[in-house]
Amino acid sequence: MQVQDTPEEWRVVASTTPFKGNKTSVRTDDVVMPDGSTARRDYQVHPGSVAVLALDAQDRVLLLKQYRHPVRQKLWEIPAGLLDVVGENPLHAAQRELYEEAHVKAEDWRVLTDVYTTPGGCDEAVRIFLARDLAEAEGERYEVSDEEADMELARVPLAELVRGVLAGELHNNCLVVGVLSLTAALGGDGLDALRPADAPWPARPFEA
């Protein structure tokens, strides 16, 4: 048996959008179940995101510490951001986020993994990139605001992050998935076996 997610779409007989926010909205669908009954499902509609696990020559990961109001915590995270433009190339978005949040550029980009963050209640899809051959970006630093104005930056050894994840000290979804995926790749076929940065992404199709 091949263990692989497959596309499928059950029939929707009614759909409303009771809330529209700046970047996301909430949709209510009446979905036909396999037995013919109808069930109502509420979920957040999300444009999608990209995240960047930036690994330097000393096997340290570039991290940001940022306040996240819904969970009332400051979380260590990897650079990430929304896919604000429909059809935007996710690699270009990831390169922009790395520059804006850390003023760093990278020469080597690969797809580390693709995930749905909360598929039971949100359609957000995230592509996590691995970025290597890091260097300081040219030009002026991007001017940040709001929560980003209070960010801390650090470079932390990968082994220390694995320990922190398993100890329950680090909770950001993209950080946890990225760190454990990178560790698995290093212990498996190696980083050169990862998908290229322009690999297809059916969850969020994009232009080349």
Short mmCIF file of C-alpha atoms in Angstrom, two decimals:
data_model
loop_
_atom_site.label_atom_id
_atom_site.label_comp_id
_atom_site.label_asym_id
_atom_site.label_seq_id
_atom_site.Cartn_x
_atom_site.Cartn_y
_atom_site.Cartn_z
CA MET A 1 0.00 0.00 0.00
CA GLN A 2 1.30 3.44 -0.93
CA VAL A 3 0.81 5.92 1.90
CA GLN A 4 0.08 9.17 0.10
CA ASP A 5 -2.50 11.94 0.47
CA THR A 6 -4.94 12.11 -2.43
CA PRO A 7 -7.21 14.91 -3.70
CA GLU A 8 -10.93 14.50 -3.08
CA GLU A 9 -13.82 16.94 -2.79
CA TRP A 10 -17.17 16.07 -1.25
CA ARG A 11 -20.25 17.88 -2.54
CA VAL A 12 -21.13 21.21 -0.93
CA VAL A 13 -24.84 22.11 -1.10
CA ALA A 14 -24.57 25.53 0.59
CA SER A 15 -21.77 27.92 1.46
CA THR A 16 -21.62 31.26 3.27
CA THR A 17 -18.83 33.57 4.48
CA PRO A 18 -19.98 34.97 7.84
CA PHE A 19 -16.66 36.76 8.49
CA LYS A 20 -14.11 38.48 6.26
CA GLY A 21 -10.89 39.79 7.74
CA ASN A 22 -7.91 41.63 6.31
CA LYS A 23 -6.08 38.49 5.16
CA THR A 24 -8.33 35.57 6.07
CA SER A 25 -12.02 34.75 6.33
CA VAL A 26 -14.34 32.15 7.84
CA ARG A 27 -16.46 29.98 5.59
CA THR A 28 -19.42 27.76 6.50
CA ASP A 29 -20.10 24.84 4.14
CA ASP A 30 -22.90 22.29 4.25
CA VAL A 31 -21.13 19.11 3.12
CA VAL A 32 -22.78 15.89 1.97
CA MET A 33 -21.47 12.92 4.00
CA PRO A 34 -20.99 9.38 2.60
CA ASP A 35 -24.35 8.25 4.01
CA GLY A 36 -26.18 11.09 2.25
CA SER A 37 -26.65 13.25 5.34
CA THR A 38 -25.41 16.85 5.49
CA ALA A 39 -22.98 18.25 8.05
CA ARG A 40 -22.01 21.87 8.60
CA ARG A 41 -18.31 22.68 8.65
CA ASP A 42 -16.80 26.03 9.68
CA TYR A 43 -13.20 26.73 8.70
CA GLN A 44 -10.73 29.54 8.15
CA VAL A 45 -9.89 30.37 4.54
CA HIS A 46 -6.19 31.24 4.32
CA PRO A 47 -4.02 32.43 1.40
CA GLY A 48 -1.16 30.08 2.31
CA SER A 49 2.31 30.73 3.67
CA VAL A 50 5.98 30.08 3.17
CA ALA A 51 8.66 29.51 5.80
CA VAL A 52 12.45 29.37 5.59
CA LEU A 53 14.77 27.14 7.57
CA ALA A 54 18.02 29.01 6.96
CA LEU A 55 21.05 26.87 7.84
CA ASP A 56 24.50 28.45 8.07
CA ALA A 57 27.93 26.88 7.59
CA GLN A 58 28.16 26.05 11.32
CA ASP A 59 24.88 24.06 11.21
CA ARG A 60 23.06 26.81 13.05
CA VAL A 61 19.46 27.74 12.23
CA LEU A 62 18.42 31.38 11.92
CA LEU A 63 15.57 32.10 14.36
CA LEU A 64 13.29 34.99 15.26
CA LYS A 65 11.49 35.47 18.57
CA GLN A 66 8.12 37.15 18.10
CA TYR A 67 5.04 37.86 20.21
CA ARG A 68 1.98 35.87 19.12
CA HIS A 69 -1.15 37.31 20.68
CA PRO A 70 -3.56 34.35 20.22
CA VAL A 71 -1.35 32.09 22.38
CA ARG A 72 -0.03 34.90 24.64
CA GLN A 73 3.59 33.85 24.18
CA LYS A 74 6.79 34.95 22.53
CA LEU A 75 7.73 32.09 20.23
CA TRP A 76 11.00 31.20 18.59
CA GLU A 77 10.22 30.80 14.89
CA ILE A 78 11.86 30.53 11.49
CA PRO A 79 11.23 33.38 9.01
CA ALA A 80 7.79 33.06 7.43
CA GLY A 81 5.07 35.04 5.74
CA LEU A 82 1.83 34.99 3.81
CA LEU A 83 1.39 34.36 0.11
CA ASP A 84 -0.28 37.73 -0.37
CA VAL A 85 -0.55 37.56 -4.16
CA VAL A 86 -2.63 34.86 -5.85
CA GLY A 87 -0.36 32.64 -7.93
CA GLU A 88 2.81 34.14 -6.43
CA ASN A 89 5.90 31.98 -6.81
CA PRO A 90 6.52 30.64 -3.27
CA LEU A 91 10.29 30.76 -3.70
CA HIS A 92 10.15 34.48 -4.43
CA ALA A 93 7.94 34.98 -1.37
CA ALA A 94 10.37 33.00 0.80
CA GLN A 95 13.35 35.00 -0.43
CA ARG A 96 11.46 38.20 0.36
CA GLU A 97 10.62 37.05 3.89
CA LEU A 98 14.21 36.06 4.62
CA TYR A 99 15.37 39.48 3.48
CA GLU A 100 12.67 41.47 5.29
CA GLU A 101 12.81 39.63 8.60
CA ALA A 102 16.52 38.82 8.87
CA HIS A 103 18.29 40.90 6.17
CA VAL A 104 19.83 37.68 4.86
CA LYS A 105 20.09 36.14 1.39
CA ALA A 106 20.83 32.55 0.38
CA GLU A 107 22.35 30.98 -2.72
CA ASP A 108 21.04 27.41 -2.31
CA TRP A 109 17.28 26.79 -2.00
CA ARG A 110 15.38 23.51 -1.76
CA VAL A 111 11.92 22.41 -0.67
CA LEU A 112 12.18 20.85 2.78
CA THR A 113 8.52 19.89 3.23
CA ASP A 114 4.90 20.93 2.57
CA VAL A 115 2.28 20.86 5.33
CA TYR A 116 -1.31 21.79 6.14
CA THR A 117 -1.09 23.50 9.52
CA THR A 118 -4.59 22.74 10.83
CA PRO A 119 -6.54 20.76 8.21
CA GLY A 120 -9.50 20.16 10.51
CA GLY A 121 -10.28 23.85 10.79
CA CYS A 122 -8.20 25.84 8.29
CA ASP A 123 -7.09 25.40 4.68
CA GLU A 124 -3.67 27.00 5.25
CA ALA A 125 -0.91 25.29 3.30
CA VAL A 126 2.74 26.05 4.11
CA ARG A 127 5.83 25.31 2.05
CA ILE A 128 8.96 25.14 4.18
CA PHE A 129 12.18 25.84 2.30
CA LEU A 130 15.73 24.96 3.25
CA ALA A 131 18.08 27.87 2.52
CA ARG A 132 21.88 27.47 2.61
CA ASP A 133 25.00 29.44 1.64
CA LEU A 134 23.81 32.42 3.67
CA ALA A 135 25.15 35.97 3.46
CA GLU A 136 24.14 39.41 4.65
CA ALA A 137 21.76 41.08 2.22
CA GLU A 138 22.78 44.27 0.47
CA GLY A 139 21.11 47.64 0.95
CA GLU A 140 19.04 49.09 3.74
CA ARG A 141 17.26 46.92 6.25
CA TYR A 142 13.52 46.51 5.75
CA GLU A 143 11.55 48.75 8.08
CA VAL A 144 9.45 46.55 10.39
CA SER A 145 6.42 47.50 12.48
CA ASP A 146 3.93 46.13 15.05
CA GLU A 147 5.02 42.77 16.56
CA GLU A 148 7.98 42.56 14.19
CA ALA A 149 9.50 45.72 15.68
CA ASP A 150 10.11 43.76 18.89
CA MET A 151 11.70 40.69 17.27
CA GLU A 152 14.91 39.09 18.52
CA LEU A 153 17.27 37.26 16.16
CA ALA A 154 19.55 34.35 16.94
CA ARG A 155 21.44 31.50 15.31
CA VAL A 156 21.03 28.25 17.24
CA PRO A 157 22.71 24.87 16.63
CA LEU A 158 20.37 22.35 15.01
CA ALA A 159 21.03 19.75 17.73
CA GLU A 160 19.93 22.22 20.42
CA LEU A 161 16.69 22.88 18.56
CA VAL A 162 15.94 19.16 18.27
CA ARG A 163 16.43 18.85 22.01
CA GLY A 164 14.15 21.83 22.65
CA VAL A 165 11.41 20.46 20.38
CA LEU A 166 11.39 17.05 22.07
CA ALA A 167 11.51 18.66 25.52
CA GLY A 168 8.38 20.67 24.78
CA GLU A 169 10.21 24.00 24.95
CA LEU A 170 9.61 25.07 21.33
CA HIS A 171 6.11 25.11 19.85
CA ASN A 172 5.98 26.98 16.54
CA ASN A 173 4.61 24.63 13.89
CA CYS A 174 7.02 25.56 11.10
CA LEU A 175 10.03 25.47 13.41
CA VAL A 176 9.14 22.04 14.78
CA VAL A 177 8.33 20.52 11.39
CA GLY A 178 11.32 22.15 9.72
CA VAL A 179 13.85 21.10 12.35
CA LEU A 180 12.67 17.50 12.50
CA SER A 181 12.42 17.26 8.69
CA LEU A 182 15.95 18.58 8.30
CA THR A 183 17.23 16.10 10.86
CA ALA A 184 15.49 13.26 9.02
CA ALA A 185 16.95 14.40 5.69
CA LEU A 186 20.46 14.56 7.12
CA GLY A 187 20.08 11.05 8.52
CA GLY A 188 18.57 9.72 5.29
CA ASP A 189 19.39 10.42 1.66
CA GLY A 190 21.02 13.80 2.36
CA LEU A 191 20.12 17.37 1.52
CA ASP A 192 20.93 17.07 -2.17
CA ALA A 193 18.07 14.57 -2.46
CA LEU A 194 15.50 17.18 -1.39
CA ARG A 195 13.08 18.50 -4.00
CA PRO A 196 14.19 21.52 -6.05
CA ALA A 197 12.96 24.95 -4.98
CA ASP A 198 10.56 25.14 -7.94
CA ALA A 199 8.93 21.75 -7.30
CA PRO A 200 5.17 21.68 -8.02
CA TRP A 201 2.88 22.51 -5.10
CA PRO A 202 -0.68 21.37 -5.86
CA ALA A 203 -2.05 22.91 -2.67
CA ARG A 204 -1.05 26.40 -3.91
CA PRO A 205 -0.36 26.35 -7.67
CA PHE A 206 2.02 29.07 -8.79
CA GLU A 207 3.54 30.66 -11.83
CA ALA A 208 7.15 29.87 -12.72
#
